[in-house]
Coordinates of C-alpha atoms and ligand atoms in Angstrom, one line a residue:
M1 CA -0.3 0.0 -0.1
S2 CA 2.6 2.4 1.4
Q3 CA 6.3 2.4 2.0
L4 CA 5.6 4.4 5.3
Q5 CA 7.6 3.5 8.4
N6 CA 4.2 4.3 10.0
D7 CA 1.2 4.2 8.9
L8 CA -1.1 3.9 12.0
V9 CA -3.3 6.6 11.0
I10 CA -4.6 5.4 7.5
K11 CA -5.0 2.7 8.8
A12 CA -7.3 4.2 11.8
A13 CA -9.5 6.0 8.9
K14 CA -9.6 3.0 7.4
R15 CA -10.9 0.9 10.4
L16 CA -8.1 -1.9 10.0
P17 CA -6.4 -3.6 13.1
T18 CA -3.3 -1.0 14.2
D19 CA -1.7 -2.7 18.0
R20 CA -1.9 1.7 19.0
T21 CA -4.7 4.0 18.7
P22 CA -2.8 6.8 16.5
I23 CA -2.3 10.4 17.4
W24 CA -1.6 13.4 15.8
I25 CA -3.3 17.2 16.7
M26 CA -5.2 19.9 14.7
R27 CA -3.4 22.9 14.4
Q28 CA -0.3 21.1 15.8
A29 CA 1.9 23.1 13.7
G30 CA 1.6 26.4 14.9
R31 CA 2.2 29.4 18.4
Y32 CA 2.3 27.0 21.3
L33 CA 5.8 25.5 19.7
P34 CA 8.9 27.6 20.6
E35 CA 10.6 26.6 17.3
Y36 CA 7.4 27.4 15.2
R37 CA 7.9 30.8 16.6
A38 CA 11.3 31.4 16.0
V39 CA 10.7 30.5 12.3
R40 CA 7.5 33.1 12.4
A41 CA 9.3 35.8 13.9
K42 CA 11.3 36.4 11.1
H43 CA 8.9 35.9 8.8
D44 CA 5.0 36.9 8.3
F45 CA 2.1 33.9 7.8
L46 CA 1.2 34.1 4.2
T47 CA 5.6 34.0 3.8
M48 CA 5.6 30.9 5.5
C49 CA 2.8 29.5 3.6
K50 CA 4.2 30.6 0.2
T51 CA 7.7 29.2 1.0
P52 CA 8.0 25.3 1.0
E53 CA 10.9 25.2 2.8
L54 CA 9.5 27.4 5.5
A55 CA 6.4 25.4 5.4
A56 CA 8.2 22.1 5.1
E57 CA 10.2 22.8 8.7
V58 CA 7.1 23.8 10.5
T59 CA 4.8 21.0 9.3
I60 CA 8.2 18.6 10.9
Q61 CA 8.5 20.1 14.0
P62 CA 5.4 18.2 15.4
V63 CA 6.5 14.9 14.4
N64 CA 10.1 15.7 16.1
I65 CA 9.5 17.2 18.7
I66 CA 6.3 16.0 20.4
G67 CA 6.0 12.1 18.6
V68 CA 3.0 12.9 16.0
D69 CA 2.0 10.1 13.8
A70 CA 0.8 12.5 10.6
A71 CA 2.1 15.5 9.2
I72 CA -0.6 18.3 8.4
I73 CA 0.2 20.4 5.6
F74 CA 1.1 23.7 7.1
S75 CA -1.0 25.5 5.0
D76 CA -4.2 27.7 5.8
I77 CA -8.0 27.1 5.2
L78 CA -8.1 30.6 3.4
V79 CA -6.0 30.1 0.9
I80 CA -9.5 29.1 -1.7
P81 CA -10.6 32.1 -1.2
E82 CA -7.4 33.7 -2.1
A83 CA -6.7 31.5 -5.3
M84 CA -10.7 32.5 -5.7
G85 CA -9.1 35.9 -6.7
M86 CA -9.4 37.5 -2.6
H87 CA -7.5 39.4 -1.3
L88 CA -6.2 38.3 1.6
E89 CA -4.5 40.0 4.9
I90 CA -3.3 38.8 7.8
T91 CA -2.9 41.2 10.8
E92 CA -1.3 40.9 13.8
G93 CA -3.5 40.1 16.5
K94 CA -6.8 40.3 14.4
G95 CA -5.7 37.1 12.2
P96 CA -7.0 36.7 8.9
V97 CA -9.1 39.3 7.1
F98 CA -10.7 40.0 3.7
P99 CA -11.1 43.2 3.4
S100 CA -13.6 43.1 0.9
P101 CA -15.5 40.6 1.6
V102 CA -18.2 39.2 -1.2
N103 CA -21.6 40.8 -1.0
S104 CA -23.2 40.9 -4.6
K105 CA -24.0 38.9 -7.5
E106 CA -21.6 40.9 -9.6
E107 CA -18.4 39.6 -7.2
V108 CA -19.9 36.0 -7.0
V109 CA -19.6 35.8 -11.1
K110 CA -15.8 37.7 -11.2
L111 CA -14.5 34.8 -8.9
K112 CA -12.4 32.5 -10.5
N113 CA -11.8 29.0 -11.0
P114 CA -8.2 28.2 -9.8
D115 CA -5.9 26.0 -11.2
P116 CA -4.4 24.2 -7.9
S117 CA -1.0 23.6 -10.1
K118 CA -1.3 27.2 -10.8
D119 CA -2.3 29.4 -8.6
L120 CA -2.1 27.3 -5.3
R121 CA 1.9 25.6 -6.8
Y122 CA 2.8 26.8 -3.4
V123 CA 1.2 24.2 -1.8
L124 CA 1.8 21.3 -3.5
D125 CA 5.3 22.5 -3.5
A126 CA 5.7 22.2 -0.2
I127 CA 4.0 18.8 0.0
L128 CA 6.7 17.4 -1.9
L129 CA 8.9 18.7 -0.2
T130 CA 8.0 17.6 3.1
K131 CA 7.4 13.9 1.7
K132 CA 10.9 13.9 0.7
E133 CA 12.6 15.5 4.0
L134 CA 9.9 13.5 6.5
N135 CA 11.6 10.0 4.0
G136 CA 8.1 8.0 5.0
R137 CA 8.6 8.7 8.6
V138 CA 5.1 9.3 8.8
P139 CA 2.2 10.3 6.6
I140 CA 1.0 13.5 5.6
I141 CA -2.3 15.3 5.7
G142 CA -3.9 17.8 3.3
F143 CA -6.8 19.9 3.7
A144 CA -9.4 22.3 2.7
G145 CA -11.7 24.1 4.6
A146 CA -15.8 22.4 4.0
P147 CA -18.2 24.9 0.9
W148 CA -20.2 26.1 4.0
T149 CA -17.1 27.4 6.4
I150 CA -15.4 28.9 3.2
L151 CA -18.8 30.7 2.6
T152 CA -18.7 32.0 5.8
Y153 CA -15.5 34.0 5.6
M154 CA -15.7 35.3 2.2
V155 CA -19.3 36.7 3.5
E156 CA -18.8 37.6 6.8
G157 CA -14.3 38.7 6.6
H158 CA -13.3 37.5 9.3
G159 CA -14.4 35.2 11.7
S160 CA -17.6 36.0 13.7
K161 CA -20.0 36.0 16.8
S162 CA -23.5 36.4 14.9
F163 CA -22.6 35.6 11.9
S164 CA -25.3 37.7 10.5
K165 CA -24.1 38.5 6.6
V166 CA -23.8 35.0 6.1
K167 CA -27.2 33.9 7.2
K168 CA -28.7 37.3 5.9
L169 CA -27.5 35.9 2.6
I170 CA -29.2 32.1 3.0
Y171 CA -32.1 33.8 4.0
G172 CA -32.3 36.6 1.6
N173 CA -30.4 35.2 -1.3
P174 CA -30.2 31.5 -1.0
E175 CA -29.8 31.5 -4.8
L176 CA -26.7 33.5 -4.4
A177 CA -25.6 31.3 -1.7
H178 CA -26.3 28.1 -3.2
I179 CA -24.2 29.6 -6.8
L180 CA -20.9 30.3 -4.4
L181 CA -21.2 26.9 -2.6
E182 CA -21.0 25.6 -5.8
K183 CA -18.0 27.8 -7.0
I184 CA -16.5 26.7 -3.7
T185 CA -16.7 23.1 -3.5
K186 CA -15.5 22.7 -7.5
A187 CA -12.4 24.9 -6.4
T188 CA -11.7 22.4 -3.2
A189 CA -12.3 19.8 -5.0
A190 CA -9.7 20.3 -7.2
Y191 CA -7.2 21.4 -5.0
L192 CA -7.8 18.5 -2.6
S193 CA -7.2 16.0 -5.4
A194 CA -4.4 18.1 -5.9
Q195 CA -2.6 17.6 -2.9
I196 CA -3.3 13.8 -2.8
E197 CA -1.6 13.4 -6.4
A198 CA 1.5 15.4 -4.7
G199 CA 1.5 13.1 -2.0
T200 CA -1.1 13.9 1.0
S201 CA -1.6 10.1 2.0
L202 CA -5.3 11.1 3.8
V203 CA -7.4 14.8 3.9
Q204 CA -9.5 16.5 6.3
I205 CA -11.9 18.5 5.4
F206 CA -12.6 21.3 8.3
D207 CA -15.8 22.5 8.7
T208 CA -15.5 24.9 12.0
W209 CA -18.7 26.5 11.7
A210 CA -21.3 23.8 11.1
G211 CA -22.7 24.3 14.3
I212 CA -23.9 27.7 13.7
L213 CA -26.7 26.2 11.6
S214 CA -30.1 24.9 12.6
P215 CA -30.4 21.5 11.6
G216 CA -32.2 21.6 8.0
D217 CA -30.3 25.0 7.0
Y218 CA -27.1 22.2 7.3
Q219 CA -28.5 19.9 5.5
M220 CA -29.5 22.1 2.8
F221 CA -26.3 24.8 2.8
A222 CA -23.0 22.4 4.0
M223 CA -24.1 18.5 4.4
R224 CA -24.8 18.1 0.8
Y225 CA -21.9 20.4 -0.6
V226 CA -19.3 18.3 2.0
Q227 CA -21.1 14.9 0.3
Q228 CA -20.8 16.7 -3.5
L229 CA -17.4 17.5 -2.7
I230 CA -16.3 14.2 -1.7
S231 CA -17.4 12.5 -4.2
E232 CA -15.5 15.4 -7.1
I233 CA -12.0 14.6 -5.0
K234 CA -9.9 12.1 -7.4
R235 CA -8.2 9.8 -4.9
K236 CA -7.2 5.8 -4.7
D237 CA -7.8 4.7 -1.6
E238 CA -6.3 8.1 0.1
P239 CA -8.9 8.2 3.3
V240 CA -10.8 11.8 4.1
I241 CA -11.7 13.1 7.7
Y242 CA -14.5 15.0 7.9
F243 CA -14.8 17.7 11.2
P244 CA -18.9 18.9 11.3
K245 CA -17.6 21.2 14.6
G246 CA -20.5 21.4 16.5
V247 CA -22.7 18.6 14.7
H248 CA -23.2 15.2 16.7
Y249 CA -26.9 15.3 16.3
L250 CA -27.1 14.1 12.5
M251 CA -24.9 11.0 13.3
H252 CA -26.8 8.7 11.2
E253 CA -26.9 10.9 8.2
L254 CA -23.1 11.7 8.6
K255 CA -21.7 8.3 8.7
E256 CA -23.5 8.6 4.8
V257 CA -21.4 11.7 3.7
G258 CA -18.9 9.5 2.3
A259 CA -16.1 10.6 4.5
D260 CA -14.5 7.5 5.9
A261 CA -13.2 9.2 9.3
I262 CA -15.7 11.9 11.2
S263 CA -13.9 14.4 14.1
V264 CA -15.7 14.6 16.6
D265 CA -16.0 17.5 19.5
W266 CA -15.6 16.8 23.1
T267 CA -19.6 17.4 23.7
V268 CA -20.4 14.3 22.3
E269 CA -19.4 10.9 24.0
L270 CA -17.0 8.4 22.1
E271 CA -19.1 5.8 22.9
K272 CA -22.2 7.1 21.2
A273 CA -20.9 8.6 18.2
R274 CA -19.3 4.8 17.7
R275 CA -22.2 3.1 18.5
K276 CA -24.2 5.6 15.7
M277 CA -21.6 5.1 13.3
G278 CA -18.8 3.0 14.3
D279 CA -20.6 0.6 11.3
K280 CA -19.4 3.0 8.3
V281 CA -16.8 5.8 9.7
A282 CA -13.9 5.9 11.6
I283 CA -14.1 8.0 14.7
Q284 CA -11.8 10.8 15.1
G285 CA -11.6 13.0 18.6
N286 CA -12.0 14.6 20.9
L287 CA -10.5 15.4 24.2
D288 CA -11.5 19.1 25.1
P289 CA -8.4 21.1 24.1
T290 CA -8.1 22.6 27.7
V291 CA -7.7 19.7 29.3
L292 CA -4.4 20.7 27.7
Y293 CA -3.7 23.6 31.1
A294 CA -3.8 20.8 33.2
D295 CA -1.0 19.1 35.1
T296 CA -0.1 15.7 33.3
D297 CA -2.4 14.1 35.9
S298 CA -5.6 15.4 34.9
I299 CA -4.3 15.2 31.2
K300 CA -3.5 11.5 31.7
R301 CA -6.8 11.2 33.3
E302 CA -8.5 12.7 30.7
A303 CA -7.3 11.1 28.4
R304 CA -7.7 7.1 29.8
K305 CA -11.5 8.9 29.4
V306 CA -11.7 9.2 25.7
L307 CA -10.2 5.8 25.1
E308 CA -12.1 3.9 27.5
S309 CA -15.5 5.8 25.4
F310 CA -14.6 4.7 22.5
G311 CA -13.4 1.1 23.8
K312 CA -11.4 -1.7 22.5
G313 CA -10.6 -2.1 19.3
H314 CA -10.1 -0.6 15.5
G315 CA -11.3 2.4 13.9
H316 CA -10.1 5.4 16.3
I317 CA -7.9 8.4 15.6
F318 CA -6.7 10.0 18.8
N319 CA -6.7 14.3 18.2
L320 CA -8.1 17.0 20.6
G321 CA -11.8 17.9 19.8
H322 CA -10.7 21.1 18.0
G323 CA -6.9 23.0 17.6
I324 CA -4.6 23.0 19.8
L325 CA -4.6 27.0 21.8
P326 CA -1.0 28.8 21.1
D327 CA -0.8 29.2 25.1
I328 CA 0.0 25.3 25.7
D329 CA 2.9 24.2 27.2
P330 CA 4.7 22.0 24.5
E331 CA 5.6 19.4 27.3
N332 CA 2.4 18.5 28.0
V333 CA 1.2 17.4 24.3
K334 CA 4.4 15.1 24.4
A335 CA 2.4 14.1 27.5
L336 CA -0.2 13.1 26.2
V337 CA 1.0 11.8 22.8
S338 CA 3.4 9.4 24.7
Y339 CA 0.3 8.5 27.4
V340 CA -2.3 7.7 24.5
K341 CA 0.7 5.6 22.7
E342 CA 1.8 3.3 25.3
E343 CA -2.1 3.6 27.4
S344 CA -4.2 2.4 23.6
K345 CA -1.7 -0.7 23.6
N346 CA -4.5 -2.0 26.0
F347 CA -7.2 -1.4 23.8
H348 CA -6.6 -3.4 20.9
Ligands
CP3_401 O1 -3.3 22.0 11.8 C1 -2.1 22.3 11.1 O2 -0.9 22.8 11.7 C2 -2.0 23.0 10.0 C3 -2.0 24.3 9.8 C4 -3.4 24.3 10.7 C5 -3.9 26.1 10.5 N1 -4.7 26.5 10.0 C6 -2.8 27.2 10.2 C7 -2.8 28.7 10.7 C8 -4.9 24.7 9.8 C9 -5.7 23.3 9.5 C10 -5.5 25.1 9.9 C11 -6.9 25.5 9.6 C12 -8.2 27.0 9.8 N2 -7.4 27.8 9.4 C13 -9.2 26.6 10.1 C14 -9.9 25.5 10.5 C15 -9.4 24.6 11.7 C16 -10.0 25.7 13.2 O3 -9.3 25.8 13.8 O4 -11.4 25.6 13.2 C17 -10.0 28.0 10.1 C18 -10.9 28.6 10.8 C19 -8.4 28.7 10.1 C20 -8.4 30.3 9.9 C21 -7.5 31.1 10.4 N3 -6.2 30.8 10.5 C22 -7.6 31.6 11.7 C23 -9.0 31.9 12.4 C24 -6.7 32.5 12.2 C25 -6.4 33.2 13.3 C26 -6.3 32.5 14.8 C27 -5.4 31.6 15.0 O5 -5.6 30.4 15.4 O6 -4.2 31.8 14.6 C28 -5.7 31.6 11.5 C29 -4.2 32.3 10.5 C30 -3.3 30.4 11.3 N4 -3.7 29.5 10.6 C31 -2.0 31.2 12.1 C32 -1.9 29.3 11.9 C33 -0.8 28.3 12.9 C34 -1.4 31.3 13.1 C35 -0.9 32.9 12.3 C36 0.7 33.0 13.0 O7 1.1 32.7 13.3 O8 0.0 34.4 13.7

């Protein structure tokens, strides 16, 4: 299947037997690591994304320092709207901003259908270089935002509390929302296909804002585009992980979305997620990221609860329920990873 020395994440995503539970951490390449901050002190965030040598360096850092079982390519979900023609700014302390968010049919029509081999060449080059440097130690995970989450950023211009602009769009002009979602879906399918071709062994779709919709609207504006997206990704047997943050009331539908694994946040018991979806998909998650503020004994106790909740057997990828926070002590993350690697043997 592959010449990887460690393919546990791939095996678990396919629900194949492993002798322990693999672990990686959402947003593992980032500011909680002093080694990341040292690179970041010399370059701005977008320059890092667009310079394959820098992107590869910080992608590999958590593999070397923390001991995770996969590398996730250093980039951002917002490179897609940028490649579609939107101007993206990352302001210090404020995060990413689109100064001119989309709010009319003319602007939607003007957005281009990016060619990943040109417009997102830098991501593909970063994957190729990372693959060479990793030399088969662990698989590389590619990623993109889900169409709904990307639409939200394109229309709001930045993160939001009330999401009033994007809600105004879906209730006031649903046709336009669907046209834009369709465009994003096409662009993202081509982008994820190109990442796989460049050498990622799995891909994850981040639907960070899935949980702000009512169940009916989630199905209409979010889930059906994820289903379409997954069906359009060109892949051989590379697994797809879908992370619909905040949505655990639709597990029967979610297991049919076409993903090999569903990532769940900490507000649902893994036992329940497994009972409802485990016959069809692997489950990823779901330690509350703030547990990592605690002392090592408490971290181990909480991690054990996650392992117990999933129970014995295959098809579990250990992860946090959302991204790691920037002020976490890396020593705590190391302790979590080595504990899960050792303790999870008892569950296989
Ligand atoms: O997981 C990884 O380590 C790979 C890299 C990665 C980044 N962003 C790097 C990043 C991934 C997978 C993302 C995904 C992403 N980006 C999401 C979905 C995941 C989630 O957390 O919900 C979202 C919503 C974004 C958009 C985004 N990018 C925000 C809201 C911010 C600002 C807040 C923050 O975390 O800083 C970013 C910037 C960003 N993306 C940073 C990193 C390391 C920080 C940039 C810096 O160094 O200043």
